[in-house]
Backbone as numpy.savetxt, mean C-alpha at the origin, in Angstrom:
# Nx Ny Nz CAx CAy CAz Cx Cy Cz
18.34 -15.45 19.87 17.55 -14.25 19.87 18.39 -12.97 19.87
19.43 -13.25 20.80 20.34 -11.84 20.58 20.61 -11.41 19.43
21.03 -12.79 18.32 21.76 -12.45 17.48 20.94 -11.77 16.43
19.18 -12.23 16.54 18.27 -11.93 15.66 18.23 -10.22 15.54
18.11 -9.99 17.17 17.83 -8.21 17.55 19.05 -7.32 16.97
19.96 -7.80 17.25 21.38 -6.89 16.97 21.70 -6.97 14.84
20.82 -7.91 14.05 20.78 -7.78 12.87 19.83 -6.68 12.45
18.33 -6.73 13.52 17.41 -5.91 13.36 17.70 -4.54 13.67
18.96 -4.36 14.73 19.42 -2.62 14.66 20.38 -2.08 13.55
21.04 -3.36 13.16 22.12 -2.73 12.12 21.48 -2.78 10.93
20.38 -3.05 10.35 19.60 -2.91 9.75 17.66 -2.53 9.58
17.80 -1.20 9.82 16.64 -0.87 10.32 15.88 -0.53 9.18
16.20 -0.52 8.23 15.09 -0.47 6.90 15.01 -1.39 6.34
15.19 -2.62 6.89 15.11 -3.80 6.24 13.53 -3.54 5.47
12.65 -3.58 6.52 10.85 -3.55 6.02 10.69 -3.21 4.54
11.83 -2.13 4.36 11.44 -1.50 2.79 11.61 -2.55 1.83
12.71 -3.30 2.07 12.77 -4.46 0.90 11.50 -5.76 0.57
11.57 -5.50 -0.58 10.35 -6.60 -0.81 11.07 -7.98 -1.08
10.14 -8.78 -1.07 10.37 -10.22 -1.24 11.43 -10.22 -2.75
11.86 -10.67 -3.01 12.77 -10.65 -4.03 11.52 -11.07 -5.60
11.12 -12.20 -5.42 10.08 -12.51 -6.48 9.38 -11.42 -7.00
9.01 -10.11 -6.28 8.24 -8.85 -6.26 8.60 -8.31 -7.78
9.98 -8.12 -7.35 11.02 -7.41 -7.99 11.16 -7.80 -9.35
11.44 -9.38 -9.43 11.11 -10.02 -10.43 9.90 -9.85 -11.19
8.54 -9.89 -11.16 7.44 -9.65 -11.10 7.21 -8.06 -12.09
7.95 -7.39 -11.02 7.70 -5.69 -11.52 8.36 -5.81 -12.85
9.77 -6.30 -12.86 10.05 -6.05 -14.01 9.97 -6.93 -15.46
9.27 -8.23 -15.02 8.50 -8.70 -16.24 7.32 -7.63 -16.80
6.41 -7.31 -15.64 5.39 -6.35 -16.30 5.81 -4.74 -16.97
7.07 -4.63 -16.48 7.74 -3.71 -17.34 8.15 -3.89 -18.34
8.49 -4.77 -19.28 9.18 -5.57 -19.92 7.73 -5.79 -21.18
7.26 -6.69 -20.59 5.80 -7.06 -21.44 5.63 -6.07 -21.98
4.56 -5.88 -23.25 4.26 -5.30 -24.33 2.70 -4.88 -23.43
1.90 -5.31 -22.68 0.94 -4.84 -22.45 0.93 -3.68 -21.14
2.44 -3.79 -20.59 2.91 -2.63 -19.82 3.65 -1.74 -20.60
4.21 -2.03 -21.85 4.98 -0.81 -22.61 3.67 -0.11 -22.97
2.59 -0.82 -23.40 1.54 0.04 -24.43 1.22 1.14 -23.03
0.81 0.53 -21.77 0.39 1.65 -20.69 1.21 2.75 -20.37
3.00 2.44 -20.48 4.02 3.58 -20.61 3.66 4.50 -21.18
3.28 3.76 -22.30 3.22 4.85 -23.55 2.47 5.76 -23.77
0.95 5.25 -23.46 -0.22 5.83 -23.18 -0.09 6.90 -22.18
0.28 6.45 -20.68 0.37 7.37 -19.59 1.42 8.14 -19.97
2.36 7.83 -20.38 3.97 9.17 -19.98 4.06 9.44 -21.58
3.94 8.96 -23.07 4.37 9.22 -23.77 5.12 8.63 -24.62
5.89 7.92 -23.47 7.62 7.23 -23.89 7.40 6.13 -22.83
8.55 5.32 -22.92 8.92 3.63 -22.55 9.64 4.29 -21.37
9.25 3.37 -20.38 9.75 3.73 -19.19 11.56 2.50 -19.26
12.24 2.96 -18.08 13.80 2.15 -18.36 13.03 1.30 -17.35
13.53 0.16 -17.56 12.72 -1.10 -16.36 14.40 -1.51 -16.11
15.58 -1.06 -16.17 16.70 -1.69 -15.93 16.96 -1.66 -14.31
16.53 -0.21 -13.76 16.43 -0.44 -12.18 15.99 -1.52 -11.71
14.49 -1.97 -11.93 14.05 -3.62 -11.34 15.13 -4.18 -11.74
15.91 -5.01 -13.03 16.75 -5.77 -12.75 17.66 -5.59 -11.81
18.26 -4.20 -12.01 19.46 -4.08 -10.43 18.92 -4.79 -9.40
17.52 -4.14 -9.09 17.21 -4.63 -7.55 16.95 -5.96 -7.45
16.45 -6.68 -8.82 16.85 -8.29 -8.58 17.91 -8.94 -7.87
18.74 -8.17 -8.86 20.22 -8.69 -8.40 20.33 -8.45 -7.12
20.37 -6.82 -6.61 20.76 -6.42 -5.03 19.86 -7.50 -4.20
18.58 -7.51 -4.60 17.75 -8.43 -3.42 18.29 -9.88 -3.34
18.81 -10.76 -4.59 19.33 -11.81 -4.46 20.52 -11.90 -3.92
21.50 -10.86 -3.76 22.92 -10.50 -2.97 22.38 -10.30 -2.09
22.01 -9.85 -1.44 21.32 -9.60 0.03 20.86 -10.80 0.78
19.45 -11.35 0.50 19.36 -12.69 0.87 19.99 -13.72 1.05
20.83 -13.97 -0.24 21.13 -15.18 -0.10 23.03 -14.46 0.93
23.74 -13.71 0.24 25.05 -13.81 1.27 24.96 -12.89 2.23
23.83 -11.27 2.43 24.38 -10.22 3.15 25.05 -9.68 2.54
25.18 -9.43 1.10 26.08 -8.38 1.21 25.74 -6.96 1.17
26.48 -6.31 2.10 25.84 -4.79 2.79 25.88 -3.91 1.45
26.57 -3.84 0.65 26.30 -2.83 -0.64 24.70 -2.82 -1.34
24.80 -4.18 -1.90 23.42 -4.46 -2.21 22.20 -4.56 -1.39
22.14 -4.34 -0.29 21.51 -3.59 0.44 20.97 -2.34 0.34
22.67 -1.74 0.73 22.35 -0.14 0.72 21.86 0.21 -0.99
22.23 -0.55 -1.86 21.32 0.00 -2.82 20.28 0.04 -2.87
19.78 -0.80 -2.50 18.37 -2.12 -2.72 17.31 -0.32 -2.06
17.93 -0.37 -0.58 17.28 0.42 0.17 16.98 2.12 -0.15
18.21 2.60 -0.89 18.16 3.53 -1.82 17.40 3.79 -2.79
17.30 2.16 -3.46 16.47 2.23 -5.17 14.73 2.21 -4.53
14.60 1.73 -3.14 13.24 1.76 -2.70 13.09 2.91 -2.00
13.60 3.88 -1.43 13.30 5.34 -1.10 12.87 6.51 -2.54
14.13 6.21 -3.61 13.83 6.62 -4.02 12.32 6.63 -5.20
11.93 4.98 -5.42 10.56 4.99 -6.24 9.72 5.48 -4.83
9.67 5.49 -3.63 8.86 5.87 -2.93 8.09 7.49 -2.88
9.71 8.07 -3.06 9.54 9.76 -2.85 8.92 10.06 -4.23
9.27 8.99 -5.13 8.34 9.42 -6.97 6.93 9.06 -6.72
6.52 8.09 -5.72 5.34 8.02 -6.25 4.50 8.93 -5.14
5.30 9.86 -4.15 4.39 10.80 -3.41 4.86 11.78 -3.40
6.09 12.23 -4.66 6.03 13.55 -4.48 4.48 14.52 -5.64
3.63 13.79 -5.84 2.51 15.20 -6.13 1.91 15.20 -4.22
2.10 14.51 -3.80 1.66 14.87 -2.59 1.96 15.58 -2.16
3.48 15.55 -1.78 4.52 16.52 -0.95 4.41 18.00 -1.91
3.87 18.29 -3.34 4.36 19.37 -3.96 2.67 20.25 -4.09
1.82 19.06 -3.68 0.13 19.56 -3.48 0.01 21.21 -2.49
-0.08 21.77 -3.26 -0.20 23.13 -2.13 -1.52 23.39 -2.40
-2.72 23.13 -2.54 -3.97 23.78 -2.62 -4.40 22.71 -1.50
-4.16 21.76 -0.89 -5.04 21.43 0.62 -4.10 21.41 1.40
-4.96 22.26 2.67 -4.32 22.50 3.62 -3.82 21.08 4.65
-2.47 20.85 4.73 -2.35 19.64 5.55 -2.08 19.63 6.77
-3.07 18.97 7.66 -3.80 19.52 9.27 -2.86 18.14 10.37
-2.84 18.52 11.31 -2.07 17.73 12.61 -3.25 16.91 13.34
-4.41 17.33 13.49 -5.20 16.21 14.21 -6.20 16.70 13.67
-7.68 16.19 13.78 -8.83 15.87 12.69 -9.81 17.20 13.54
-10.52 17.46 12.68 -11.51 18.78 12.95 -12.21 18.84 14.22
-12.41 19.68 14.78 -13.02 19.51 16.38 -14.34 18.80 16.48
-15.45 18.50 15.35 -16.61 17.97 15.22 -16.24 17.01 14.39
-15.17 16.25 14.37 -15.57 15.21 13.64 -15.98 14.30 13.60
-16.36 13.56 14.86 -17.49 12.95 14.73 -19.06 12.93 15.76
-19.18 14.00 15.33 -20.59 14.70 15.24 -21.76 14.15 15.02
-23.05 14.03 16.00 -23.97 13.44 15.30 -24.23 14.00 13.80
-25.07 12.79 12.87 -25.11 13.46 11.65 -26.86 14.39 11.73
-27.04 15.05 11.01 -28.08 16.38 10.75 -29.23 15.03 10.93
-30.31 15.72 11.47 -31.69 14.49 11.79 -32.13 14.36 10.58
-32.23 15.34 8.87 -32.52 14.93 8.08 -31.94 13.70 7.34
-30.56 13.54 7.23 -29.83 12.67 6.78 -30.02 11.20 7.72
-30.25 11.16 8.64 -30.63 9.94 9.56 -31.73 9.59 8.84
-32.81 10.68 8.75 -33.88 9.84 8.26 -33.92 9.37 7.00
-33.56 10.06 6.10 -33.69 9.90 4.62 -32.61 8.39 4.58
-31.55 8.07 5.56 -30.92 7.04 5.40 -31.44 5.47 6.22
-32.27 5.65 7.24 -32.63 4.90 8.15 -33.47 3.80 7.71
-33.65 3.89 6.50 -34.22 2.30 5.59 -33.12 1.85 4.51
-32.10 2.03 4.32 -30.89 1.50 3.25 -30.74 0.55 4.01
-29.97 -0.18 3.08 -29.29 -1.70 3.21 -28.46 -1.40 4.42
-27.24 -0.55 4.31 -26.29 -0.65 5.72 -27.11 -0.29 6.71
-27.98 0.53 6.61 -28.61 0.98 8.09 -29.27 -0.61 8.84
-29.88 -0.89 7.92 -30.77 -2.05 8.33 -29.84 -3.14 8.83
-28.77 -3.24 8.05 -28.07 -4.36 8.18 -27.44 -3.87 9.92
-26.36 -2.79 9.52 -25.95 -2.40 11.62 -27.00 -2.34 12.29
-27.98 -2.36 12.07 -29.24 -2.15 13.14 -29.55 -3.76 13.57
-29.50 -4.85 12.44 -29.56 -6.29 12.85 -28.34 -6.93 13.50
-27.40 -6.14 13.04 -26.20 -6.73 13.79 -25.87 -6.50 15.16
-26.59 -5.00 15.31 -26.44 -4.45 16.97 -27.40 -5.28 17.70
-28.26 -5.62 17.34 -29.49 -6.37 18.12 -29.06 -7.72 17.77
-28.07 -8.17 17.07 -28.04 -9.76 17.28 -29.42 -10.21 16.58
-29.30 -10.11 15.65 -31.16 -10.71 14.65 -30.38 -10.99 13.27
-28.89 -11.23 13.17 -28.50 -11.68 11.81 -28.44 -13.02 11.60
-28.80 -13.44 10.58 -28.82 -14.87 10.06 -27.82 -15.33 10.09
-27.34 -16.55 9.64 -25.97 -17.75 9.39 -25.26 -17.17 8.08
-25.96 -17.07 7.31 -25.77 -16.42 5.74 -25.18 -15.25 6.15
-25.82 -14.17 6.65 -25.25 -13.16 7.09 -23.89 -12.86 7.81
-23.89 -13.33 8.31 -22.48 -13.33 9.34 -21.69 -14.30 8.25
-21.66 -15.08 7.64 -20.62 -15.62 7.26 -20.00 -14.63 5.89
-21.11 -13.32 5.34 -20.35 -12.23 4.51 -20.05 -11.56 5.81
-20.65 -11.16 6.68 -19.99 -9.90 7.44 -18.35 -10.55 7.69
-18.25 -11.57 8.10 -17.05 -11.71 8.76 -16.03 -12.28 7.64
-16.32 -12.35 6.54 -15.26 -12.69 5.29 -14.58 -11.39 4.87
-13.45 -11.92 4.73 -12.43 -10.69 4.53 -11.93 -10.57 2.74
-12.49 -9.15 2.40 -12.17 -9.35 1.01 -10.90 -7.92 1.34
-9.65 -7.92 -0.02 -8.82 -7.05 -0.17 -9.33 -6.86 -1.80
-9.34 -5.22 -1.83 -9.82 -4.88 -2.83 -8.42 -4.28 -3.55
């Protein structure tokens, strides 16, 4: 266990690295003709997919011996697609970006909107679920887990 913790401080961005197969993955669909046509479409021009191969490589140097270069790339080449895919965020200046959530935010809602909503499907449905009156059928969607 020691030895596990003292890998986990000298390497503290490990999390950023993906599974190596990922990598692989990204850059077949870069590669394919039905991701060049979307390049092309979205930006214009063919995107370079030669970075994914690097990070193949770095992620397979990494895993399999440690070696700390391919690492520090690996970890580099994933900061940097990170800061690309949120800098319109970081450069967004028309909403204001706030530290904790509005003083009413969760506010009863207006008595018109209760009512006009108080026969829909979700209403009815949390209203059977709070009272315990849901079927077998029922509970076996409520409690299935979909990722969209």
């Amino acid at each position: 266990m020691p030895e596990e913790e003292s890998i986990k401080k000298s390497h503290p961005d490990e999390f950023l690295i993906r599974p190596c197969h990922l990598y692989k993955e990204e850059f077949h669909e870069c590669e394919r003709p039905k991701g060049r046509f979307h390049q092309y479409f979205i930006y214009g021009d063919y995107l370079d997919c030669n970075q994914w191969q690097k990070d193949i490589k770095n992620c397979n140097l990494w895993k399999e011996s440690g070696d700390e270069q391919a690492y520090e790339e690996l970890i580099a080449s994933e900061r940097k697609r990170r800061f690309e895919r949120l800098k319109p965020h970081y450069q967004n200046d028309v909403w204001k970006k706030r530290d904790k959530p509005p003083e009413n935010w969760n506010a009863p809602l207006p008595e018109w909107f209760e009512e006009r909503n108080k026969n829909s499907y979700l209403a009815i449905k949390a209203r059977d679920i709070r009272n315990g009156t849901v079927d077998d059928f029922d509970m076996k969607i409520y409690n299935a887990c979909s990722i969209l």
